[in-house]
Short mmCIF file of C-alpha atoms in Angstrom, two decimals:
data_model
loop_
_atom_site.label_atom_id
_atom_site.label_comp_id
_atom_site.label_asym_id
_atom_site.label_seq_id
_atom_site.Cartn_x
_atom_site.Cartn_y
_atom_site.Cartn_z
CA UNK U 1 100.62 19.96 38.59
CA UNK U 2 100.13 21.22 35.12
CA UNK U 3 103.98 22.55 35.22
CA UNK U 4 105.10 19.73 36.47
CA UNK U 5 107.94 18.17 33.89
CA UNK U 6 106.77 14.97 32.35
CA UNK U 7 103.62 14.59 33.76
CA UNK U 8 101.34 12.08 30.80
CA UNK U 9 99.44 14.73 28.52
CA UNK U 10 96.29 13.23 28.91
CA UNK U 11 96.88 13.97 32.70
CA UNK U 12 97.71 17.11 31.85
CA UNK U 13 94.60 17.80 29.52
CA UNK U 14 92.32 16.48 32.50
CA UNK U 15 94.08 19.12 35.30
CA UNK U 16 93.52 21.86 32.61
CA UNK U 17 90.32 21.10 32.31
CA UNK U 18 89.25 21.22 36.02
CA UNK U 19 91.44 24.52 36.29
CA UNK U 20 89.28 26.29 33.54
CA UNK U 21 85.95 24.97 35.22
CA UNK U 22 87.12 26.65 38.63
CA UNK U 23 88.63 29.63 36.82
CA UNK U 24 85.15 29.68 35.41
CA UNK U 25 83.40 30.18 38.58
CA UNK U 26 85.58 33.44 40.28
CA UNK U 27 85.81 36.91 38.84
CA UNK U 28 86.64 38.10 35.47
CA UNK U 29 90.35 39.07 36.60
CA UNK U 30 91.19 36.15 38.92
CA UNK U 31 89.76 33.79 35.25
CA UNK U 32 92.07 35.99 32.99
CA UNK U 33 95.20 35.08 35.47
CA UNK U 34 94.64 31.68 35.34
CA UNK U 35 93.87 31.50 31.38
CA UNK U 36 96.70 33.99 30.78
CA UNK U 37 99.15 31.14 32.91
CA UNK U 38 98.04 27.84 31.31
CA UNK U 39 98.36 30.06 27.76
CA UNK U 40 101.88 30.68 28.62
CA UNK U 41 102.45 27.42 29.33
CA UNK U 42 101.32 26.28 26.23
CA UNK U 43 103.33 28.58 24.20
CA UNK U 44 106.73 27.60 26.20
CA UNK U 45 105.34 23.56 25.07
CA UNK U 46 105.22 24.25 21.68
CA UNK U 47 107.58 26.78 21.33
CA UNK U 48 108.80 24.89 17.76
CA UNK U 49 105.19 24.49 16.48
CA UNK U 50 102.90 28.12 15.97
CA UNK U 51 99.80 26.33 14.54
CA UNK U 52 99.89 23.69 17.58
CA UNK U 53 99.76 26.76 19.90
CA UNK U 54 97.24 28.22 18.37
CA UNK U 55 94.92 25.33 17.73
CA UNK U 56 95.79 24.08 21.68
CA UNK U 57 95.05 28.12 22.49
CA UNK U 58 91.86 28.37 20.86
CA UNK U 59 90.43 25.74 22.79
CA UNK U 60 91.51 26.81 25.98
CA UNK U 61 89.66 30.24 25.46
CA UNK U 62 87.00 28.62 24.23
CA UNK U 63 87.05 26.71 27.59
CA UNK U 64 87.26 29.52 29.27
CA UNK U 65 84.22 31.14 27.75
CA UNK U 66 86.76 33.96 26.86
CA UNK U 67 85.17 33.91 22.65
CA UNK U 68 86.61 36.98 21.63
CA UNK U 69 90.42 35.40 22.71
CA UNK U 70 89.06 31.78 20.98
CA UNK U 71 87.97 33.76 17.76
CA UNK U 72 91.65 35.75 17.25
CA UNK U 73 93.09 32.66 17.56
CA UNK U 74 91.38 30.55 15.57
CA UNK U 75 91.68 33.19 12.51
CA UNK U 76 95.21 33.04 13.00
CA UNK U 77 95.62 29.53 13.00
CA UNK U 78 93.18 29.43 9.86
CA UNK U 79 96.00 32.10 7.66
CA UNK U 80 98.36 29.52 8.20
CA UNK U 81 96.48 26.35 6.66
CA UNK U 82 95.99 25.29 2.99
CA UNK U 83 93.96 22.16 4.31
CA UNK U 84 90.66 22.01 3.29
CA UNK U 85 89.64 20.06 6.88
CA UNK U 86 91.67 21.97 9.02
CA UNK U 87 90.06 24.89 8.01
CA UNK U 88 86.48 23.46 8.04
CA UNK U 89 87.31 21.61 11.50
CA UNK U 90 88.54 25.82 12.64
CA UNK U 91 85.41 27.49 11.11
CA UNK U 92 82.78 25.04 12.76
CA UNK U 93 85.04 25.89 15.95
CA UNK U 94 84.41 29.38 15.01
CA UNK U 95 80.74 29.34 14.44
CA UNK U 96 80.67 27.62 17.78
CA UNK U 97 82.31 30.45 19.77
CA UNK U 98 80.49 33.08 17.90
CA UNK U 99 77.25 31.35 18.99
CA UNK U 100 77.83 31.45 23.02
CA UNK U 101 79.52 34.70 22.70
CA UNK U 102 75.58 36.09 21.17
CA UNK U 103 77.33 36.92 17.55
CA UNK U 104 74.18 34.89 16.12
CA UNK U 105 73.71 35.77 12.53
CA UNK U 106 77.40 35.93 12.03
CA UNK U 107 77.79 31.71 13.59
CA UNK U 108 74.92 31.00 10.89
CA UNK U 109 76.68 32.63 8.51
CA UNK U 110 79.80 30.14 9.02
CA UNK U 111 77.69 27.21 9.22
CA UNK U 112 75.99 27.79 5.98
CA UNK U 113 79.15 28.30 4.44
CA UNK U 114 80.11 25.39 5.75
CA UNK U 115 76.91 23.42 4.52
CA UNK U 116 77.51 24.23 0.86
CA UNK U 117 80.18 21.36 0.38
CA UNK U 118 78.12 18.74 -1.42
CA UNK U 119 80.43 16.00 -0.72
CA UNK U 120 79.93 16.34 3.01
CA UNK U 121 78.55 13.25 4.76
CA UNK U 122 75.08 13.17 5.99
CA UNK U 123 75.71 13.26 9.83
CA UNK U 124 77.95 16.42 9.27
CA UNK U 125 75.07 18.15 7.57
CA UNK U 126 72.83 17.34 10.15
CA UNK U 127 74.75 18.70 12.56
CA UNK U 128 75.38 21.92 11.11
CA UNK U 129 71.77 22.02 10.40
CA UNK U 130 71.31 21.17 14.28
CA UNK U 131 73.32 23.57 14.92
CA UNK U 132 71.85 26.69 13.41
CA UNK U 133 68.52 25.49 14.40
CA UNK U 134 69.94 26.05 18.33
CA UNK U 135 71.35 29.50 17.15
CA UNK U 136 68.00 30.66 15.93
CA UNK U 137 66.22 29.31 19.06
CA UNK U 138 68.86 30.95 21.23
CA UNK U 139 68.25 34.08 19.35
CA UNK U 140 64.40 33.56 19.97
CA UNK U 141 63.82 33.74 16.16
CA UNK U 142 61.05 30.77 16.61
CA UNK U 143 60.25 31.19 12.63
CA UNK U 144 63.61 30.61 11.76
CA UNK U 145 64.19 27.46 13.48
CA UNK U 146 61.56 25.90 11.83
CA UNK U 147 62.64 26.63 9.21
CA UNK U 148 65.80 24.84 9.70
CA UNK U 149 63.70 21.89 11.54
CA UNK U 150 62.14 21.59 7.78
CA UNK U 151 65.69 21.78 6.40
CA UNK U 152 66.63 18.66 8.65
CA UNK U 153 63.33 16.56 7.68
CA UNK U 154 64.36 16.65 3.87
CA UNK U 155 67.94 15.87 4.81
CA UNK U 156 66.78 12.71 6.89
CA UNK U 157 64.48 12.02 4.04
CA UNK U 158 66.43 11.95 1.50
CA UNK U 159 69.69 9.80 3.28
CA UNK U 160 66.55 7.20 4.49
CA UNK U 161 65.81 7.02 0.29
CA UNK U 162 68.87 5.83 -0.29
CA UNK U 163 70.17 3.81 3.10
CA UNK U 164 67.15 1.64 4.21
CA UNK U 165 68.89 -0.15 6.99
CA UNK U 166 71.35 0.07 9.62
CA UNK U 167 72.31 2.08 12.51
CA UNK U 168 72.84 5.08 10.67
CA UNK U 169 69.03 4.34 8.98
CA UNK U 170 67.81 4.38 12.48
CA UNK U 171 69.86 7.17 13.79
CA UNK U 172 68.10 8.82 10.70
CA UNK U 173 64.76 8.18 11.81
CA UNK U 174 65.02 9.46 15.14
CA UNK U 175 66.34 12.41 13.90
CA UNK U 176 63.59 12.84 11.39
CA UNK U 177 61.01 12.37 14.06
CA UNK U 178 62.55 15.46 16.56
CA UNK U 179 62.64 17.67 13.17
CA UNK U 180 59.44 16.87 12.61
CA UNK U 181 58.34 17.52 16.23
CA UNK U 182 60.78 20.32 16.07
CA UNK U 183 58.80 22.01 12.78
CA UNK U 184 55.44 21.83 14.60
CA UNK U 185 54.37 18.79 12.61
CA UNK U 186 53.94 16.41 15.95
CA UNK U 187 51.65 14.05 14.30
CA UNK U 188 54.19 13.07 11.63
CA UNK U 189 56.82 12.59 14.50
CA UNK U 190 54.56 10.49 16.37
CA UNK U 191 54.14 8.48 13.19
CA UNK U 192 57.29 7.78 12.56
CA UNK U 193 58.07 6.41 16.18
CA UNK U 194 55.19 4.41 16.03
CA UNK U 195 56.38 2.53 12.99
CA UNK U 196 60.30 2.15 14.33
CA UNK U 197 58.01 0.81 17.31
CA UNK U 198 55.76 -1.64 14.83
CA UNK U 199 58.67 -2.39 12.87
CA UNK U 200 61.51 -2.78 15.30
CA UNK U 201 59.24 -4.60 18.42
CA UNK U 202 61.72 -6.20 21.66
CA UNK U 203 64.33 -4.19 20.28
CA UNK U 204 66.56 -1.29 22.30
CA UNK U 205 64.99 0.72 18.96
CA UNK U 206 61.21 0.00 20.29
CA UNK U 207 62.01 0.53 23.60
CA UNK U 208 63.58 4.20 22.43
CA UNK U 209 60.42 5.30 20.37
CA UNK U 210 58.37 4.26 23.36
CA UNK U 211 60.47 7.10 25.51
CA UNK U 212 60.14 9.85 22.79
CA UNK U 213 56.74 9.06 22.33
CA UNK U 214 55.84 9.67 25.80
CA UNK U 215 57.70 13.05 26.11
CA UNK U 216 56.20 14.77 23.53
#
């Protein structure tokens, strides 16, 4: 099917997909056959476009749990870039892939690199900050990720000083609360939900901080 001439690409995406996830679940070599095939076929697709192959490449690998493969193509694609998101959007896919494949320290690395641009918007930084708090817990480095949990509560903090209300204030809030819970500080996250739940009563937010509040 995913040879097939003119079939949609969306189509195509979704067979691809379900092909990796049973590729997933054989051996090593039988995986490799089927990665190495779809790969081919994506090279004969974009046979006029290298960074398209490589960007369409990477993410098959990366699929495929095959991070070593991801990671050589990702570089690749990144040496023939200038732009300044493309090569972010790469080295977050990176980090990512250097994370599941156990290369911890080296995925923080990347996504501290990647925290240093100032101008980035709030929900990026939080998920890069996310991000390397999972890495350190993955690593079991317990210290470290709470840390990075009190990394995330002055982020929240300071994007709630300046944006009061809205969605994104709420999204805020919640987040603040898991950091918080997240850092060992429980009764500041239980705090917090109380007052979205005082503040924000017969809402979906209420109903929300209710749920948090009774799993922690």
């Amino acid at each position: 099917i995913v040879e097939t001439p003119g079939i949609e690409e969306w189509n195509k995406r979704t067979y691809i997909n379900q092909l990796i996830k049973s590729a997933a679940k054989v051996d090593d070599d039988t995986k490799e056959k089927i990665v190495k095939k779809i790969i081919k076929n994506i090279k004969k697709q974009n046979a006029g476009s290298v960074k398209n192959e490589l960007r369409q490449s990477s993410r098959i690998y990366q699929e495929a749990e095959m991070y070593d493969e991801a990671i050589s193509k990702i570089k690749k694609a990144k040496s023939l870039t200038k732009n300044k998101n493309e090569i972010k959007r790469l080295e977050n896919q990176q980090a990512d892939c250097l994370a599941k494949a156990g290369e911890y320290d080296d995925a923080v690395k990347v996504y501290k690199k990647l925290l240093q641009d100032d101008s980035m918007k709030w929900e990026d930084r939080l998920n890069y900050q996310n991000k390397i708090a999972k890495t350190y817990n993955d690593a079991h480095r317990s210290d470290e990720a709470k840390d990075t949990a009190e990394d995330i509560v002055k982020t929240c903090k300071e994007f709630l000083r300046e944006h009061e209300y809205g969605g994104r204030a709420m999204n805020a809030r919640f987040a603040l609360a898991e950091a918080y819970k997240n850092s060992g500080d429980k009764e500041s996250a239980r705090e917090t939900l109380e007052k979205i739940q005082k503040k924000y009563k017969h809402t979906s937010y209420a109903k929300q901080a209710e749920k948090k509040l009774k799993d922690m």
